[in-house]
Short mmCIF file of C-alpha atoms in Angstrom, two decimals:
data_model
loop_
_atom_site.label_atom_id
_atom_site.label_comp_id
_atom_site.label_asym_id
_atom_site.label_seq_id
_atom_site.Cartn_x
_atom_site.Cartn_y
_atom_site.Cartn_z
CA MET A 126 -276.33 76.32 -8.86
CA ASP A 127 -280.08 75.64 -8.83
CA GLU A 128 -281.13 75.92 -12.47
CA THR A 129 -283.77 74.17 -14.55
CA VAL A 130 -283.08 74.34 -18.28
CA LEU A 131 -285.71 73.74 -20.95
CA LEU A 132 -284.33 72.53 -24.29
CA ILE A 133 -286.57 73.19 -27.28
CA GLY A 134 -286.19 70.95 -30.33
CA GLY A 135 -285.76 67.27 -31.10
CA GLY A 136 -283.04 66.86 -33.72
CA GLY A 137 -279.37 65.90 -33.72
CA ARG A 138 -278.37 69.44 -32.82
CA GLU A 139 -280.60 69.30 -29.77
CA HIS A 140 -279.30 65.86 -28.78
CA VAL A 141 -275.74 67.22 -28.59
CA LEU A 142 -277.04 70.24 -26.64
CA ALA A 143 -278.79 67.87 -24.23
CA ARG A 144 -275.58 65.92 -23.80
CA SER A 145 -273.68 69.13 -23.00
CA LEU A 146 -276.32 70.28 -20.53
CA ALA A 147 -276.61 66.86 -18.90
CA ASP A 148 -272.96 67.21 -17.88
CA THR A 149 -273.81 70.33 -15.83
CA GLU A 150 -275.56 70.77 -12.48
CA ALA A 151 -278.82 71.88 -14.12
CA ASP A 152 -282.04 69.88 -14.21
CA LEU A 153 -282.79 69.33 -17.89
CA TYR A 154 -286.24 69.16 -19.49
CA ALA A 155 -287.02 69.05 -23.19
CA CYS A 156 -289.88 69.52 -25.61
CA ALA A 157 -290.14 68.81 -29.32
CA GLY A 158 -292.57 67.81 -32.03
CA ASN A 159 -290.93 64.38 -32.14
CA ARG A 160 -289.72 62.18 -29.31
CA ASN A 161 -285.95 61.97 -29.66
CA PRO A 162 -284.86 58.87 -27.69
CA GLY A 163 -281.38 60.27 -27.03
CA ILE A 164 -282.73 63.47 -25.52
CA ALA A 165 -285.45 61.65 -23.58
CA LYS A 166 -282.80 59.44 -21.98
CA LEU A 167 -280.86 62.47 -20.73
CA ALA A 168 -283.76 64.70 -19.63
CA GLU A 169 -285.76 64.67 -16.39
CA GLY A 170 -288.87 65.08 -18.51
CA PHE A 171 -289.77 65.21 -22.20
CA GLU A 172 -292.97 66.67 -23.64
CA THR A 173 -294.15 66.22 -27.22
CA LEU A 174 -295.70 69.48 -28.40
CA GLU A 175 -295.71 71.93 -31.29
CA THR A 176 -292.56 73.99 -30.67
CA THR A 177 -293.69 76.80 -32.98
CA ASN A 178 -296.63 77.43 -30.62
CA PRO A 179 -295.32 80.03 -28.12
CA THR A 180 -298.21 79.42 -25.71
CA ALA A 181 -297.60 75.67 -25.58
CA VAL A 182 -293.86 76.10 -24.98
CA ARG A 183 -294.39 78.76 -22.34
CA SER A 184 -296.94 76.57 -20.55
CA TYR A 185 -294.51 73.65 -20.42
CA ALA A 186 -291.73 75.95 -19.20
CA ASP A 187 -294.02 77.09 -16.39
CA LYS A 188 -295.01 73.49 -15.59
CA VAL A 189 -291.39 72.37 -15.08
CA GLY A 190 -290.27 75.59 -13.39
CA ALA A 191 -287.71 76.47 -16.07
CA THR A 192 -285.24 79.23 -15.19
CA LEU A 193 -283.44 79.10 -18.55
CA ALA A 194 -284.33 77.93 -22.04
CA VAL A 195 -282.23 77.00 -25.05
CA ILE A 196 -283.91 77.12 -28.46
CA GLY A 197 -282.41 74.76 -31.03
CA PRO A 198 -284.25 75.09 -34.38
CA GLU A 199 -285.09 78.16 -36.42
CA GLY A 200 -288.85 77.52 -36.56
CA PRO A 201 -289.55 78.44 -32.92
CA LEU A 202 -287.36 81.55 -33.27
CA ALA A 203 -289.38 82.70 -36.28
CA ALA A 204 -292.59 82.03 -34.34
CA GLY A 205 -291.57 84.28 -31.42
CA VAL A 206 -291.01 81.55 -28.84
CA ALA A 207 -288.06 83.45 -27.35
CA ASP A 208 -290.27 86.53 -26.97
CA ALA A 209 -292.94 84.53 -25.13
CA LEU A 210 -290.43 82.91 -22.76
CA ASP A 211 -288.66 86.19 -22.00
CA GLU A 212 -292.01 87.85 -21.25
CA ALA A 213 -292.83 84.98 -18.86
CA GLY A 214 -289.57 85.50 -16.97
CA VAL A 215 -287.75 82.51 -18.47
CA TYR A 216 -284.49 83.69 -20.04
CA ALA A 217 -284.34 82.27 -23.56
CA PHE A 218 -280.90 81.78 -25.06
CA GLY A 219 -282.00 82.56 -28.56
CA PRO A 220 -282.89 85.81 -30.35
CA GLN A 221 -286.35 87.27 -30.24
CA GLU A 222 -288.38 87.24 -33.43
CA ALA A 223 -287.17 90.65 -34.64
CA GLU A 224 -283.48 89.82 -34.25
CA ALA A 225 -283.96 86.29 -35.64
CA ARG A 226 -284.81 87.90 -38.99
CA ILE A 227 -281.05 87.87 -39.61
CA GLU A 228 -281.78 84.24 -40.56
CA THR A 229 -285.50 83.97 -41.18
CA ASP A 230 -285.69 86.76 -43.78
CA LYS A 231 -282.87 86.70 -46.31
CA ALA A 232 -284.05 89.95 -47.91
CA PHE A 233 -283.83 91.66 -44.51
CA GLN A 234 -280.43 90.03 -43.98
CA ARG A 235 -278.93 91.47 -47.15
CA ARG A 236 -280.47 94.91 -46.66
CA PHE A 237 -279.24 94.91 -43.06
CA MET A 238 -275.70 94.12 -44.19
CA ASP A 239 -275.87 96.87 -46.80
CA GLU A 240 -277.27 99.47 -44.39
CA HIS A 241 -274.68 98.75 -41.70
CA ASP A 242 -271.67 98.20 -43.99
CA ILE A 243 -271.18 94.62 -42.79
CA PRO A 244 -268.13 93.21 -44.62
CA GLY A 245 -268.48 90.35 -47.07
CA LEU A 246 -271.74 91.39 -48.77
CA PRO A 247 -272.22 89.95 -52.28
CA ALA A 248 -273.93 91.95 -55.02
CA PHE A 249 -277.67 91.34 -54.66
CA GLU A 250 -281.21 92.47 -55.40
CA THR A 251 -284.49 91.59 -53.69
CA PHE A 252 -287.73 90.92 -55.56
CA GLU A 253 -291.44 90.55 -54.90
CA ASP A 254 -292.30 90.36 -58.59
CA THR A 255 -291.56 87.14 -60.48
CA GLU A 256 -291.08 88.68 -63.90
CA ALA A 257 -288.79 91.40 -62.52
CA ALA A 258 -286.63 88.68 -61.00
CA CYS A 259 -286.51 86.83 -64.32
CA ALA A 260 -285.53 90.03 -66.11
CA PHE A 261 -282.67 90.46 -63.61
CA VAL A 262 -281.42 86.97 -64.51
CA ASP A 263 -281.24 88.08 -68.16
CA GLU A 264 -279.56 91.39 -67.33
CA PHE A 265 -276.98 90.25 -64.77
CA ASP A 266 -273.45 89.79 -66.07
CA GLY A 267 -272.58 86.45 -64.49
CA ASP A 268 -274.12 83.59 -62.57
CA LEU A 269 -276.60 84.08 -59.74
CA ALA A 270 -277.83 82.27 -56.66
CA VAL A 271 -281.63 82.25 -56.42
CA LYS A 272 -282.77 82.27 -52.80
CA PRO A 273 -286.27 82.28 -51.32
CA ALA A 274 -286.40 85.05 -48.72
CA GLY A 275 -287.98 82.84 -46.06
CA LEU A 276 -287.03 79.57 -44.36
CA THR A 277 -286.63 76.49 -46.56
CA GLY A 278 -284.56 74.14 -44.40
CA GLY A 279 -281.43 74.76 -46.47
CA LYS A 280 -282.99 73.23 -49.58
CA GLY A 281 -284.52 76.14 -51.53
CA VAL A 282 -281.44 77.71 -53.13
CA LYS A 283 -280.65 77.15 -56.81
CA VAL A 284 -277.24 78.20 -58.16
CA MET A 285 -276.67 79.04 -61.81
CA GLY A 286 -273.54 77.56 -63.34
CA ASP A 287 -273.67 74.74 -60.81
CA GLN A 288 -277.17 73.36 -60.35
CA VAL A 289 -279.21 75.15 -63.01
CA THR A 290 -278.87 77.10 -66.25
CA ALA A 291 -280.23 80.64 -66.62
CA ALA A 292 -283.33 79.26 -68.34
CA GLU A 293 -283.85 76.70 -65.56
CA ALA A 294 -283.37 79.42 -62.94
CA LYS A 295 -286.17 81.46 -64.51
CA GLU A 296 -288.38 78.37 -64.69
CA TYR A 297 -287.70 77.75 -60.99
CA ILE A 298 -288.55 81.37 -60.13
CA ARG A 299 -291.83 81.17 -62.01
CA GLU A 300 -292.90 77.75 -60.74
CA SER A 301 -291.61 77.81 -57.14
CA GLY A 302 -294.46 79.90 -55.78
CA TYR A 303 -292.17 81.98 -53.57
CA ASP A 304 -293.53 85.51 -53.17
CA ARG A 305 -290.19 87.06 -52.16
CA LEU A 306 -286.77 86.27 -53.59
CA VAL A 307 -283.16 87.32 -53.23
CA LEU A 308 -280.94 87.09 -56.29
CA GLU A 309 -277.24 87.52 -55.65
CA GLU A 310 -273.92 86.91 -57.31
CA ARG A 311 -272.74 83.32 -57.29
CA LEU A 312 -269.86 82.91 -54.85
CA VAL A 313 -267.05 80.60 -55.93
CA GLY A 314 -264.68 79.24 -53.31
CA GLU A 315 -264.69 77.05 -50.22
CA GLU A 316 -267.49 77.29 -47.67
CA PHE A 317 -267.01 77.17 -43.92
CA THR A 318 -268.97 78.17 -40.86
CA VAL A 319 -268.12 79.88 -37.59
CA GLN A 320 -270.58 79.73 -34.70
CA ALA A 321 -270.56 82.21 -31.82
CA PHE A 322 -272.21 82.47 -28.40
CA VAL A 323 -273.61 86.00 -28.14
CA ALA A 324 -275.06 87.97 -25.22
CA ASN A 325 -274.62 91.38 -23.62
CA GLY A 326 -272.57 92.53 -26.61
CA ASP A 327 -270.00 89.73 -26.16
CA VAL A 328 -269.05 87.37 -28.98
CA ARG A 329 -267.40 84.05 -28.08
CA VAL A 330 -266.44 82.03 -31.14
CA ALA A 331 -266.04 78.32 -31.80
CA PRO A 332 -263.74 76.50 -34.24
CA ALA A 333 -264.50 76.71 -37.94
CA VAL A 334 -266.43 73.81 -39.48
CA GLN A 335 -266.99 72.73 -43.07
CA ASP A 336 -270.44 71.29 -43.78
CA HIS A 337 -271.26 69.10 -46.79
CA LYS A 338 -274.79 69.87 -48.00
CA ARG A 339 -274.84 67.92 -51.25
CA ALA A 340 -276.63 64.58 -51.01
CA TYR A 341 -274.07 62.37 -52.73
CA GLU A 342 -270.36 61.69 -52.59
CA GLY A 343 -268.10 64.00 -54.52
CA ASP A 344 -270.42 66.93 -53.68
CA GLU A 345 -273.01 65.81 -56.22
CA GLY A 346 -276.80 65.91 -56.09
CA PRO A 347 -279.37 68.18 -54.47
CA ASN A 348 -278.82 70.21 -51.32
CA THR A 349 -279.82 68.67 -48.00
CA GLY A 350 -279.94 69.86 -44.40
CA GLY A 351 -276.30 68.68 -44.18
CA MET A 352 -274.81 65.23 -44.73
CA GLY A 353 -271.87 65.74 -42.40
CA SER A 354 -269.05 68.05 -41.42
CA TYR A 355 -265.54 68.24 -39.99
CA SER A 356 -263.38 70.51 -37.87
CA ASP A 357 -259.64 70.54 -37.22
CA ALA A 358 -257.70 70.48 -33.97
CA GLY A 359 -257.40 74.29 -33.97
CA LEU A 360 -259.73 77.18 -34.70
CA SER A 361 -259.33 77.15 -38.48
CA LEU A 362 -259.55 74.49 -41.19
CA PRO A 363 -256.67 73.06 -43.26
CA PHE A 364 -257.44 75.23 -46.29
CA MET A 365 -257.70 78.44 -44.22
CA THR A 366 -255.21 80.81 -42.66
CA GLU A 367 -255.57 82.37 -39.24
CA ASP A 368 -256.31 85.67 -40.99
CA ASP A 369 -259.19 84.04 -42.88
CA TYR A 370 -260.69 82.85 -39.60
CA MET A 371 -260.29 86.26 -37.93
CA GLU A 372 -261.85 87.99 -40.93
CA ALA A 373 -264.95 85.84 -40.42
CA VAL A 374 -264.96 86.62 -36.69
CA ASP A 375 -264.80 90.34 -37.50
CA VAL A 376 -267.93 89.94 -39.63
CA LEU A 377 -269.80 88.31 -36.73
CA GLN A 378 -268.67 91.08 -34.39
CA ALA A 379 -269.89 93.73 -36.85
CA VAL A 380 -273.33 92.08 -36.96
CA VAL A 381 -273.59 91.99 -33.17
CA ASP A 382 -272.47 95.62 -32.92
CA ALA A 383 -275.21 96.63 -35.35
CA LEU A 384 -277.98 94.35 -34.03
CA ALA A 385 -278.57 95.65 -30.53
CA GLY A 386 -279.90 93.17 -28.01
CA TYR A 387 -279.00 90.02 -29.92
CA LYS A 388 -278.64 86.95 -27.72
CA GLY A 389 -278.14 83.28 -28.43
CA VAL A 390 -276.01 81.77 -31.17
CA LEU A 391 -275.00 83.62 -34.32
CA TYR A 392 -273.73 81.32 -37.03
CA GLY A 393 -272.00 82.69 -40.09
CA GLN A 394 -271.77 80.67 -43.27
CA PHE A 395 -268.86 82.06 -45.25
CA MET A 396 -267.24 81.54 -48.62
CA LEU A 397 -263.49 81.86 -48.92
CA THR A 398 -263.14 83.38 -52.39
CA ALA A 399 -260.29 84.77 -54.47
CA GLU A 400 -261.39 88.22 -53.21
CA GLY A 401 -261.50 87.22 -49.54
CA ILE A 402 -264.34 86.27 -47.19
CA LYS A 403 -267.94 86.63 -48.43
CA VAL A 404 -271.12 85.93 -46.45
CA VAL A 405 -273.33 83.15 -47.80
CA GLU A 406 -275.85 83.62 -44.99
CA PHE A 407 -276.33 83.99 -41.26
CA ASN A 408 -278.23 81.63 -39.00
CA ALA A 409 -279.66 82.56 -35.61
CA ARG A 410 -278.92 79.22 -33.89
CA PHE A 411 -276.43 76.38 -33.80
CA GLY A 412 -275.83 74.61 -37.07
CA ASP A 413 -276.93 71.04 -37.60
CA PRO A 414 -274.52 69.22 -38.01
CA GLU A 415 -271.95 71.87 -36.99
CA ALA A 416 -273.03 71.82 -33.34
CA MET A 417 -271.98 68.17 -33.27
CA ASN A 418 -268.44 69.20 -34.18
CA THR A 419 -268.02 72.04 -31.70
CA LEU A 420 -269.98 71.14 -28.57
CA PRO A 421 -268.27 67.76 -27.91
CA VAL A 422 -264.90 69.54 -27.69
CA LEU A 423 -266.15 72.55 -25.70
CA GLY A 424 -264.22 72.68 -22.42
CA THR A 425 -266.23 75.53 -20.89
CA ASP A 426 -269.33 74.61 -18.88
CA LEU A 427 -272.30 75.41 -21.12
CA LEU A 428 -274.44 76.26 -18.10
CA ASP A 429 -271.92 78.94 -17.07
CA VAL A 430 -272.40 80.59 -20.47
CA LEU A 431 -276.19 80.56 -20.12
CA VAL A 432 -276.20 81.96 -16.58
CA ALA A 433 -273.75 84.74 -17.46
CA ALA A 434 -275.94 85.67 -20.44
CA ARG A 435 -279.04 85.89 -18.25
CA GLU A 436 -277.34 87.83 -15.47
CA GLY A 437 -275.93 90.44 -17.85
CA ASP A 438 -272.35 89.42 -17.04
CA ALA A 439 -269.45 89.06 -19.43
CA LEU A 440 -269.60 85.68 -21.13
CA PRO A 441 -266.81 83.33 -20.03
CA GLN A 442 -263.95 82.83 -22.44
CA LEU A 443 -264.46 79.57 -24.31
CA THR A 444 -261.93 76.75 -24.27
CA PHE A 445 -261.90 73.87 -26.73
CA GLU A 446 -259.97 70.62 -26.65
CA ARG A 447 -257.34 70.49 -29.38
CA GLN A 448 -259.14 67.69 -31.14
CA ALA A 449 -260.41 67.25 -34.69
CA THR A 450 -263.94 66.00 -35.32
CA VAL A 451 -265.76 64.32 -38.20
CA CYS A 452 -269.55 64.05 -38.25
CA LYS A 453 -271.40 61.81 -40.70
CA TYR A 454 -275.19 61.61 -41.03
CA ALA A 455 -277.15 58.50 -41.92
CA VAL A 456 -280.29 59.37 -43.87
CA PRO A 457 -283.18 57.27 -45.21
CA GLU A 458 -282.93 55.85 -48.71
CA GLY A 459 -284.16 58.39 -51.27
CA TYR A 460 -283.40 61.42 -49.08
CA PRO A 461 -283.90 64.33 -49.73
CA THR A 462 -286.21 64.06 -52.76
CA GLU A 463 -288.10 60.78 -52.17
CA PRO A 464 -287.16 59.54 -48.70
CA GLU A 465 -288.36 56.10 -47.61
CA ALA A 466 -289.24 55.76 -43.92
CA GLY A 467 -289.52 52.67 -41.75
CA ALA A 468 -286.04 51.12 -41.69
CA ARG A 469 -284.96 49.87 -38.29
CA VAL A 470 -281.94 51.72 -36.85
CA ALA A 471 -279.44 49.03 -35.84
CA ILE A 472 -277.06 51.14 -33.77
CA ASP A 473 -276.95 52.39 -30.20
CA GLU A 474 -274.36 54.10 -28.02
CA GLU A 475 -272.59 50.80 -27.24
CA SER A 476 -272.36 49.58 -30.84
CA ALA A 477 -271.15 53.00 -31.99
CA GLY A 478 -267.75 52.13 -30.51
CA ASP A 479 -265.52 55.15 -29.93
CA ALA A 480 -267.86 57.45 -31.87
CA LEU A 481 -270.53 59.67 -30.37
CA LEU A 482 -274.08 58.89 -31.52
CA PHE A 483 -276.72 61.59 -31.90
CA TYR A 484 -280.28 60.75 -32.91
CA ALA A 485 -282.09 63.17 -35.19
CA SER A 486 -285.48 62.46 -36.79
CA VAL A 487 -286.38 58.92 -35.77
CA ASP A 488 -289.49 57.07 -34.64
CA GLU A 489 -289.13 55.23 -31.32
CA ARG A 490 -291.43 52.22 -31.12
CA GLU A 491 -291.81 49.40 -28.59
CA ASP A 492 -289.61 47.10 -30.67
CA GLY A 493 -286.91 49.60 -31.61
CA ILE A 494 -286.02 52.84 -33.37
CA TYR A 495 -287.01 53.44 -37.00
CA THR A 496 -286.22 56.01 -39.69
CA THR A 497 -288.61 58.77 -40.71
CA THR A 498 -288.36 60.82 -43.91
CA SER A 499 -285.68 63.19 -42.56
CA ARG A 500 -282.08 62.71 -41.40
CA SER A 501 -281.91 59.77 -39.00
CA PHE A 502 -278.80 59.94 -36.85
CA ALA A 503 -275.23 61.20 -36.84
CA VAL A 504 -271.99 59.65 -35.67
CA VAL A 505 -269.06 61.81 -34.61
CA GLY A 506 -265.42 60.80 -34.36
CA VAL A 507 -263.15 62.87 -32.12
CA ALA A 508 -259.37 62.45 -32.37
CA GLU A 509 -256.07 64.32 -32.72
CA THR A 510 -256.36 64.49 -36.52
CA ILE A 511 -259.16 64.71 -39.06
CA GLU A 512 -258.03 61.43 -40.59
CA ALA A 513 -258.21 59.58 -37.27
CA ALA A 514 -261.59 61.14 -36.41
CA GLU A 515 -262.93 60.09 -39.81
CA GLU A 516 -261.90 56.49 -39.21
CA ILE A 517 -263.77 56.46 -35.88
CA ALA A 518 -266.93 57.82 -37.53
CA GLU A 519 -266.63 55.36 -40.40
CA ASP A 520 -266.31 52.41 -38.03
CA ALA A 521 -269.56 53.49 -36.37
CA LEU A 522 -271.34 53.67 -39.74
CA ALA A 523 -270.12 50.17 -40.51
CA ALA A 524 -271.67 49.00 -37.23
CA ALA A 525 -274.94 50.72 -38.18
CA GLY A 526 -275.13 48.97 -41.53
CA GLU A 527 -276.73 50.43 -44.66
CA GLU A 528 -280.07 48.63 -44.87
CA GLY A 529 -282.62 51.35 -45.57
CA LEU A 530 -279.95 54.00 -44.99
CA ARG A 531 -277.53 56.07 -47.02
CA MET A 532 -274.37 57.91 -45.95
CA ARG A 533 -271.63 60.00 -47.50
CA HIS A 534 -268.50 58.03 -46.73
CA ASP A 535 -266.16 60.60 -48.30
CA ILE A 536 -266.63 63.34 -45.65
CA GLY A 537 -263.38 63.92 -43.77
CA LYS A 538 -261.32 61.54 -45.92
CA PRO A 539 -257.81 62.76 -46.82
CA ASP A 540 -258.45 63.03 -50.56
CA LEU A 541 -261.52 65.24 -50.09
CA VAL A 542 -259.70 67.49 -47.62
CA GLN A 543 -256.80 67.73 -50.09
CA GLN A 544 -259.21 68.78 -52.83
CA ARG A 545 -260.18 71.74 -50.62
CA LEU A 546 -256.54 72.67 -50.13
CA ASP A 547 -255.87 72.45 -53.86
CA HIS A 548 -258.97 74.52 -54.66
CA VAL A 549 -257.98 77.36 -52.36
CA ALA A 550 -254.40 77.29 -53.67
CA GLU A 551 -255.84 77.65 -57.18
CA LEU A 552 -258.08 80.53 -56.07
CA ARG A 553 -255.10 82.30 -54.53
CA ASP A 554 -252.93 81.51 -57.54
CA GLU A 555 -250.36 79.87 -55.30
#
């Protein structure tokens, strides 16, 4: 199979994609705004460029003779990079700008769900007027989630009854400067995500993952891009039933049925509530860190999926090893509010032991690799149980050390997983 694949993006999600593609027969090239040393090591060539510039990406794709492209982050999707590549004859595994609005425009997302009767829609209203939004806070009977309609890197949402009071929510609305907002009922339950490969009307799903967005242990502190995540050795998570998982899959299928021409990855973030599955949001690409849970245990050749998508064939059925995974991110001190860059990263693939190491936002210099102001690297343990996978990841973090870094050590530990089980049992009045 003579294929040249261009990978777009330079974070941890893209590093695990590069690792998956490097195991295929394709020639791999990559481009990103930062030079990720893990990706550069795996790729035939690596170009530093602005990935939200469709012309620059298309020019590099032409230069390397790309026959396929995989778009990692949401920014290039919002900028129409998939459109530009498709027009140039390079099949982009990622939705075009119009379809990517399922992620990039939360107001569109909620109206789309309402119009097409997509299951799991919370009560919501959209606003372009600040004072009207504040009046809705006063009028609504219950707590609300305040969401900017556009992209905020997972950090723009404020939840009443959890992070802010009603008065603080109104202050945030007035001072945030966002011109469009979505206000929706606060969802109480346990969050999980399901990612799916989508093309030609087919939906091929991956195991459920639970991400931990709060900065500090015990799910405290501000939201981040994701401090870590875990998956179990089957399709669902310990606190879920098989019916819960299939209900989420049905939601993804309903979106694909209603959104003609969608291709790439569709990622559903769900809340398991006392009333069943509700949709927190959709993303139009792999999750970060969730991709680092699912791709290492994917048994199907990723290149086969991409080629089938391009050729208009049925996507191959996906197989996954019956292994649990635990991913833990190391971030710079002060992240996410006042991150301090410049700490040397004292870990590599050898010192990571049995864990997988994925670089994210780091600065590669002549004398080593250093932190920037965003998430630095992730370690992933893979084993027969969540507990064993967590121990592998934790050993790798110990090897990395904590000078200039911070981690959430509680992710994947038995007591935190048990808290999830107890919470769902309480929701279900079991």
